Amino acid sequence: MKWFDYECPRTVEAAVGLLSAPGRKVRALAGGTDLLVQLRAGRREADLVVDIKEIGELNELRLDSSGLTIGAAVPCYRIYNDPAICRAYPGLIDAVSLIGGTQIQGRASLGGNLANAAPSADAVPILIALGAQCLIAGPGGPRSLPVEDFCVAPGRNALAPGELLVSIHLAPPLPGSGAAYLRFIPRNEMDIAVVGAGASVVLKGNVFAAARIALASVAPVPLFVADAGDSLIGKPVDEASINAAAEIARAAAKPITDMRGTAEYRRHLCGVMTRRAIARAIARGKETN
Amino acid sequence: MPAQTHVTATINGEPVQFLCEPRQSLLECLRDILGMTGTKEGCNDGNCGSCTIVFDGRIVTSCLVLGVEARGKEISTIEGIARGNRLHPLQQAFLENAALQCGICTPGFIVAAKALLDQEPEPDEERIRFWLANNLCRCTGYDKIVRAVEQAAAVCKQEAAR
């Protein structure tokens, strides 16, 4: 790796000060499972690396009546090792327990998976489906942003220079709500999504009261398919409704052909994976009804 | 050129200090600065698991940790697995089951498998395979490794019952 300086600030203010350093290429370091690979390969550059793991707010993992707050540096294993979070947000657990293998999950953070802004990021579709909000600190003060607006291009996020993703917030699960994330890969684990589908639903009896659907690996950014979720609202919980929503998701996908699959294959998978993700979300929603 | 950083950490129960550049991985620090060459470099990008160590209570790939991040941390490596002159049951089981050929992946497998057995004494085959999914072996085909971990689990259980 090329030379860089290293700082390990203790406060958000200090981190923002370092990230705002004029004329320097500064990168925030959480688990390092993307950043250090990219720095080594020359795919990203830094002359200052700011380790954000010693900052209190970025390590917060709090489930209470206002929902779930996940500090941007919290590694995946802390999320799936919390039984109360597993019960409340099983769709999120689907995603964080299949990012990398055991060693990666011991380091990789949910915030980093989002900030890295890969189109294939496994955590992002489910965060979009769950309506997550990003809390951002910066030289101009704090702001929040819906997670579907956070990724703007492959490898690029909406953070302005000097800004830092502090935490991700999820609203408390409603009665009758369920969510799921499913990933298609040609092996059992440790691979990058050919297609990923996240779905969340809120059921009122046998009718959809709300639904949100998002896809991975089928567009330059994780794709929020608002129309697919909206199509379910007010519809009966049956195969016809699910198939119609899955068809909207399939049509919305703009995949490319690469070594993981052709565009045509991916479009087909979008329909299949969306259908299955909705079905699993419904099954979970019925358990909480 | 930036200055080197002074790092103090605990490795295999012993206090250790070293100087490193911020850009150096913990894997490089272990091997090239501290001379602890039991931890192997395979892919150097987090995929193969050869460089697995226990860092702050979790297994990680040490190629994806900076040496400077080790300040004040507890680290365990393959060098800390044997019990004095006696092999750990995992090491013994890997030998008895021929769960290695070239041996580059072996320290990573043993460190990772020990972390599993320390927290779950009786993992089933599926659990073992998923836990070890971040460790690649191009020689054995994995079956012998899984059998070795199962045998070691049984030995550790017998020891605990004594």
XYZ file of C-alpha atoms in Angstrom:
451
model
C 0.000 0.000 0.000
C 1.121 3.581 -0.631
C 2.005 5.792 2.307
C -0.808 7.347 4.277
C -1.173 8.973 7.650
C -3.445 7.440 10.262
C -5.609 9.200 12.827
C -7.992 7.698 15.341
C -10.258 10.483 16.659
C -12.536 10.004 19.687
C -15.357 12.354 18.689
C -17.541 12.996 15.651
C -16.390 16.641 15.667
C -12.728 15.636 15.533
C -13.440 13.140 12.746
C -15.298 15.754 10.697
C -12.376 18.141 11.205
C -9.945 15.535 9.852
C -12.243 14.536 6.977
C -12.535 18.224 6.018
C -8.763 18.743 5.746
C -8.322 20.896 2.629
C -6.277 19.435 -0.202
C -5.967 15.963 1.316
C -7.453 12.709 0.120
C -9.120 11.459 3.278
C -10.910 8.143 3.782
C -12.877 6.914 6.785
C -11.882 3.435 8.011
C -14.347 1.172 9.810
C -13.852 -2.592 9.279
C -11.491 -2.031 6.366
C -12.766 -5.046 4.436
C -13.482 -2.879 1.389
C -11.199 0.128 1.969
C -7.926 -1.702 2.622
C -8.477 -3.955 -0.405
C -9.151 -0.894 -2.572
C -6.150 1.063 -1.259
C -3.872 -1.914 -1.837
C -5.158 -2.402 -5.391
C -4.968 1.322 -6.157
C -8.719 1.528 -6.773
C -9.058 4.274 -4.156
C -6.439 6.709 -2.921
C -5.854 8.202 0.509
C -3.151 10.270 2.107
C -4.999 10.255 5.417
C -7.004 7.341 6.822
C -9.349 8.267 9.669
C -10.196 5.286 11.867
C -13.738 5.907 13.142
C -14.006 2.874 15.424
C -13.120 4.707 18.649
C -16.026 7.151 18.347
C -18.888 6.397 20.765
C -21.816 7.272 18.481
C -20.400 5.146 15.681
C -20.344 2.069 17.942
C -23.856 2.530 19.282
C -26.267 -0.379 18.785
C -29.537 0.517 20.486
C -32.976 -1.041 20.219
C -35.706 0.879 22.039
C -39.209 2.315 21.566
C -37.912 4.680 18.866
C -36.571 1.788 16.800
C -33.070 0.557 16.047
C -29.985 2.774 15.853
C -26.904 1.180 14.303
C -23.671 3.164 14.553
C -21.845 3.258 11.241
C -18.842 1.318 12.601
C -20.842 -1.518 14.201
C -19.654 -4.814 12.677
C -22.152 -7.309 11.280
C -21.618 -9.911 14.018
C -22.784 -7.541 16.758
C -26.096 -7.130 14.956
C -26.835 -10.843 14.421
C -25.570 -11.775 17.895
C -28.298 -9.637 19.492
C -31.388 -11.854 20.033
C -33.788 -8.896 20.425
C -32.645 -7.380 17.111
C -32.958 -10.803 15.443
C -36.594 -11.009 16.590
C -37.484 -7.441 15.606
C -35.656 -7.184 12.253
C -35.198 -10.662 10.744
C -34.912 -9.163 7.239
C -31.874 -7.147 8.326
C -30.386 -10.282 9.877
C -30.780 -12.104 6.514
C -28.416 -9.541 4.991
C -25.803 -9.023 7.716
C -25.304 -12.766 8.176
C -24.393 -13.343 4.526
C -21.950 -10.465 3.960
C -18.616 -12.281 3.527
C -17.624 -15.128 5.832
C -17.088 -15.317 9.588
C -13.830 -13.353 9.498
C -15.319 -10.570 7.367
C -18.427 -10.355 9.551
C -16.145 -9.844 12.555
C -14.904 -6.596 11.026
C -17.183 -5.373 8.233
C -19.694 -2.750 9.317
C -23.225 -2.165 8.059
C -22.311 1.507 7.606
C -19.314 0.547 5.498
C -21.402 -1.744 3.305
C -23.633 1.261 2.639
C -20.879 3.888 2.298
C -18.896 1.717 -0.133
C -21.915 2.129 -2.450
C -21.443 -1.074 -4.415
C -24.458 -1.915 -6.617
C -24.253 -5.439 -5.152
C -24.147 -4.391 -1.461
C -26.224 -6.970 0.393
C -27.321 -4.722 3.249
C -28.645 -1.886 1.136
C -31.817 -3.378 -0.454
C -33.168 -4.461 2.919
C -32.313 -1.082 4.483
C -34.252 0.588 1.644
C -37.146 -1.852 2.065
C -37.220 -1.085 5.801
C -37.246 2.677 5.134
C -33.951 3.319 6.942
C -32.639 6.837 7.478
C -28.959 7.808 7.438
C -27.740 10.258 10.070
C -24.851 12.287 8.687
C -22.479 14.708 10.444
C -20.488 17.317 8.590
C -18.941 20.764 8.604
C -22.409 22.240 7.973
C -24.025 20.348 10.849
C -26.044 17.144 10.999
C -28.546 16.033 8.379
C -30.506 12.924 7.627
C -31.090 11.219 4.308
C -33.321 8.306 3.256
C -31.079 5.353 2.521
C -32.402 5.060 -1.058
C -30.832 8.472 -1.800
C -27.443 7.601 -0.279
C -25.791 5.686 -3.132
C -25.417 7.888 -6.217
C -23.156 5.894 -8.582
C -21.045 2.710 -8.428
C -18.642 3.311 -5.524
C -19.948 6.847 -4.903
C -22.211 8.003 -2.102
C -24.028 11.233 -1.290
C -21.584 12.370 1.405
C -20.121 15.817 0.701
C -16.423 16.462 1.491
C -15.947 16.395 5.261
C -19.182 14.541 5.917
C -19.336 11.326 7.958
C -22.053 8.665 8.113
C -22.748 8.462 11.863
C -25.570 5.946 12.119
C -28.477 4.242 10.421
C -31.916 4.341 11.996
C -34.837 1.955 11.513
C -38.367 2.671 12.726
C -39.924 0.174 15.173
C -41.574 -2.759 13.370
C -45.363 -2.336 13.046
C -47.758 -5.149 13.946
C -48.204 -7.313 10.874
C -44.891 -6.261 9.383
C -42.357 -8.650 7.908
C -39.254 -8.297 5.783
C -36.739 -10.509 4.002
C -33.584 -10.282 1.928
C -32.629 -13.012 -0.522
C -29.487 -13.221 -2.598
C -28.865 -15.385 -5.633
C -25.316 -16.744 -5.956
C -24.132 -19.907 -7.691
C -22.652 -21.334 -4.484
C -23.772 -21.485 -0.864
C -21.815 -18.620 0.672
C -19.023 -16.078 0.202
C -19.993 -14.623 -3.153
C -21.220 -11.405 -4.703
C -24.908 -11.151 -5.532
C -25.936 -11.991 -9.082
C -29.242 -10.496 -7.956
C -30.441 -9.578 -4.463
C -34.001 -8.708 -3.464
C -35.207 -7.023 -0.294
C -38.893 -6.744 0.561
C -40.863 -5.440 3.495
C -44.627 -5.628 3.913
C -47.199 -4.532 6.466
C -50.271 -6.770 6.540
C -53.741 -5.793 7.771
C -55.633 -9.069 7.815
C -55.416 -10.417 4.276
C -54.532 -7.084 2.655
C -51.231 -5.277 2.114
C -51.228 -1.993 4.083
C -47.705 -1.063 2.948
C -44.810 -2.569 1.015
C -41.350 -1.569 -0.180
C -39.062 -3.464 -2.543
C -35.412 -2.898 -3.532
C -32.905 -4.841 -5.626
C -29.129 -5.390 -5.637
C -26.791 -5.893 -8.620
C -29.253 -4.867 -11.347
C -28.502 -1.133 -11.723
C -25.603 1.296 -11.117
C -26.879 1.717 -7.541
C -29.053 -0.419 -5.264
C -32.452 0.011 -6.906
C -35.532 1.147 -4.987
C -38.562 -0.035 -6.979
C -41.215 2.146 -5.358
C -43.872 1.167 -7.925
C -43.532 -2.526 -7.113
C -44.217 -1.959 -3.420
C -46.970 0.580 -4.100
C -48.729 -1.885 -6.416
C -49.352 -4.147 -3.438
C -51.038 -1.563 -1.227
C -54.728 -2.381 -0.754
C -54.386 -5.656 -2.664
C -55.214 -9.060 -1.212
C -52.318 -11.163 0.019
C -52.321 -13.693 -2.822
C -50.236 -15.003 -5.675
C -51.684 -12.623 -8.267
C -50.695 -9.536 -6.238
C -47.212 -10.908 -5.608
C -46.672 -11.832 -9.258
C -47.782 -8.378 -10.413
C -45.317 -6.670 -8.038
C -42.523 -9.022 -9.091
C -43.220 -8.210 -12.749
C -42.858 -4.469 -11.998
C -39.522 -5.163 -10.276
C -38.360 -7.283 -13.212
C -39.246 -4.535 -15.676
C -37.541 -1.847 -13.567
C -34.187 -3.661 -13.422
C -31.429 -2.307 -15.666
C -28.778 -5.001 -15.318
C -25.553 -5.364 -17.249
C -23.923 -8.518 -18.564
C -20.752 -9.483 -16.712
C -18.946 -12.604 -15.519
C -21.669 -13.249 -12.918
C -24.537 -13.385 -15.380
C -26.119 -11.935 -18.467
C -28.536 -9.045 -18.335
C -31.340 -11.334 -19.524
C -30.586 -13.894 -16.785
C -30.533 -11.166 -14.146
C -33.846 -9.703 -15.303
C -35.425 -13.137 -15.010
C -33.902 -13.575 -11.542
C -35.319 -10.211 -10.439
C -38.825 -11.557 -10.895
C -38.067 -14.839 -9.148
C -36.173 -13.321 -6.220
C -38.703 -10.528 -5.693
C -41.526 -13.064 -5.581
C -39.690 -15.199 -3.047
C -38.627 -12.220 -0.905
C -42.219 -10.947 -0.752
C -43.448 -14.451 0.152
C -40.936 -14.724 2.986
C -41.771 -11.208 4.209
C -45.476 -12.178 4.237
C -44.755 -15.340 6.240
C -42.886 -13.260 8.820
C -45.591 -10.597 8.829
C -48.220 -13.216 9.642
C -46.151 -14.283 12.666
C -46.233 -10.755 14.077
C -49.881 -10.049 13.259
C 7.686 10.476 5.009
C 5.383 9.993 8.020
C 6.878 8.671 11.212
C 6.490 5.110 12.347
C 3.937 4.404 15.031
C 4.716 2.678 18.306
C 2.225 -0.127 18.965
C 1.831 -2.095 22.177
C -0.452 -5.108 22.167
C -0.896 -8.503 23.808
C -0.105 -11.438 21.547
C -0.777 -14.975 22.802
C -0.869 -13.624 26.353
C 2.473 -11.827 26.166
C 2.940 -8.052 26.025
C 4.502 -7.074 22.696
C 5.614 -3.794 21.194
C 6.693 -2.874 17.709
C 7.150 0.049 15.328
C 5.207 0.064 12.073
C 4.123 2.299 9.248
C 0.397 3.127 9.152
C 0.108 1.434 5.766
C 1.416 -1.914 7.033
C -1.124 -4.641 7.641
C -1.145 -6.495 10.926
C -0.191 -9.577 8.887
C 2.978 -7.812 7.693
C 3.733 -6.662 11.249
C 3.383 -10.211 12.609
C 5.496 -11.818 9.914
C 8.064 -9.209 8.881
C 8.541 -7.170 12.069
C 7.827 -9.677 14.851
C 9.065 -12.761 12.966
C 5.853 -14.660 13.773
C 5.642 -16.469 10.440
C 3.052 -19.064 11.486
C 0.329 -16.779 10.151
C 0.385 -17.160 6.359
C -0.224 -14.756 3.512
C -2.448 -16.186 0.796
C -4.541 -13.775 -1.247
C -3.856 -10.609 0.780
C -7.406 -9.366 0.141
C -9.565 -11.106 2.720
C -10.855 -13.988 0.621
C -8.691 -16.975 1.538
C -8.458 -16.886 5.340
C -4.821 -18.083 5.522
C -3.935 -15.091 7.699
C -6.763 -15.670 10.209
C -6.011 -14.530 13.764
C -8.144 -13.748 16.790
C -8.315 -9.974 17.172
C -10.216 -8.465 20.072
C -12.152 -11.706 20.580
C -13.186 -12.270 16.937
C -11.504 -14.100 14.094
C -10.423 -11.714 11.348
C -8.189 -11.821 8.297
C -5.057 -10.002 9.488
C -4.322 -8.770 5.943
C -7.371 -6.489 6.368
C -6.296 -5.019 9.709
C -3.715 -2.252 9.964
C -0.858 -2.815 12.379
C -1.653 0.521 14.026
C -5.143 -0.747 14.821
C -3.584 -3.329 17.156
C -2.786 -0.701 19.793
C -3.994 -2.036 23.146
C -5.632 -5.100 21.581
C -5.565 -8.792 22.550
C -4.401 -10.988 19.676
C -4.066 -14.762 19.349
C -2.213 -16.487 16.536
C -1.381 -20.058 15.515
C 1.781 -19.804 17.660
C -0.422 -19.667 20.758
C -2.521 -22.779 20.018
C -0.290 -25.653 21.201
C -0.237 -26.412 24.933
C 3.462 -26.174 25.668
C 5.036 -29.177 23.959
C 1.672 -30.872 23.374
C -0.346 -30.246 20.251
C -3.853 -28.892 20.618
C -6.489 -31.550 19.751
C -7.199 -29.634 16.528
C -3.561 -29.805 15.471
C -3.431 -33.510 16.358
C -6.661 -34.191 14.454
C -5.425 -32.330 11.356
C -2.324 -34.586 11.373
C -4.226 -37.818 11.992
C -6.834 -37.076 9.325
C -4.332 -35.793 6.739
C -6.353 -32.579 6.705
C -3.497 -30.749 5.019
C -1.157 -31.143 2.110
C 0.782 -27.979 1.252
C -0.061 -26.470 4.649
C -0.429 -22.816 3.722
C -4.093 -22.691 4.694
C -3.679 -24.834 7.819
C -2.842 -22.181 10.460
C -5.866 -20.157 9.367
C -8.154 -23.195 9.490
C -6.922 -24.173 12.948
C -7.248 -20.665 14.409
C -10.741 -20.316 12.908
C -11.852 -23.797 14.009
C -10.571 -23.223 17.553
C -12.628 -20.032 17.790
C -15.698 -22.069 16.810
C -15.055 -24.874 19.311
C -14.327 -22.338 22.074
C -17.823 -20.934 21.712
C -19.726 -24.000 20.427
C -18.344 -27.339 21.664
C -20.611 -29.466 19.433
C -21.084 -27.838 16.033
C -22.693 -29.990 13.357
C -21.168 -30.438 9.912
C -23.193 -27.644 8.329
C -22.183 -25.237 11.074
C -18.511 -26.171 10.655
C -18.647 -25.721 6.884
C -20.348 -22.320 7.060
C -18.070 -21.119 9.880
C -15.016 -22.085 7.802
C -16.386 -20.710 4.508
C -13.879 -17.830 4.655
C -10.975 -20.332 4.689
C -9.966 -21.744 1.324
C -7.991 -24.959 0.758
C -6.927 -25.993 -2.734
C -5.495 -29.390 -1.697
C -7.809 -31.395 0.517
C -11.298 -30.878 -0.866
C -12.408 -29.863 2.657
C -13.892 -33.210 3.765
C -10.784 -34.181 5.698
C -10.714 -30.777 7.358
C -14.338 -31.095 8.445
C -13.672 -34.617 9.790
C -10.641 -33.303 11.707
C -12.676 -30.528 13.309
C -15.383 -33.029 14.275
C -12.760 -35.342 15.818
C -11.135 -32.464 17.705
C -14.538 -31.388 19.015
C -15.080 -34.896 20.380
C -11.624 -34.928 22.021
C -12.169 -31.486 23.576
C -15.520 -32.677 24.920
C -13.906 -35.750 26.505
C -11.228 -33.545 28.055
C -13.837 -31.214 29.478
C -15.719 -34.176 30.986
C -12.662 -35.423 32.854
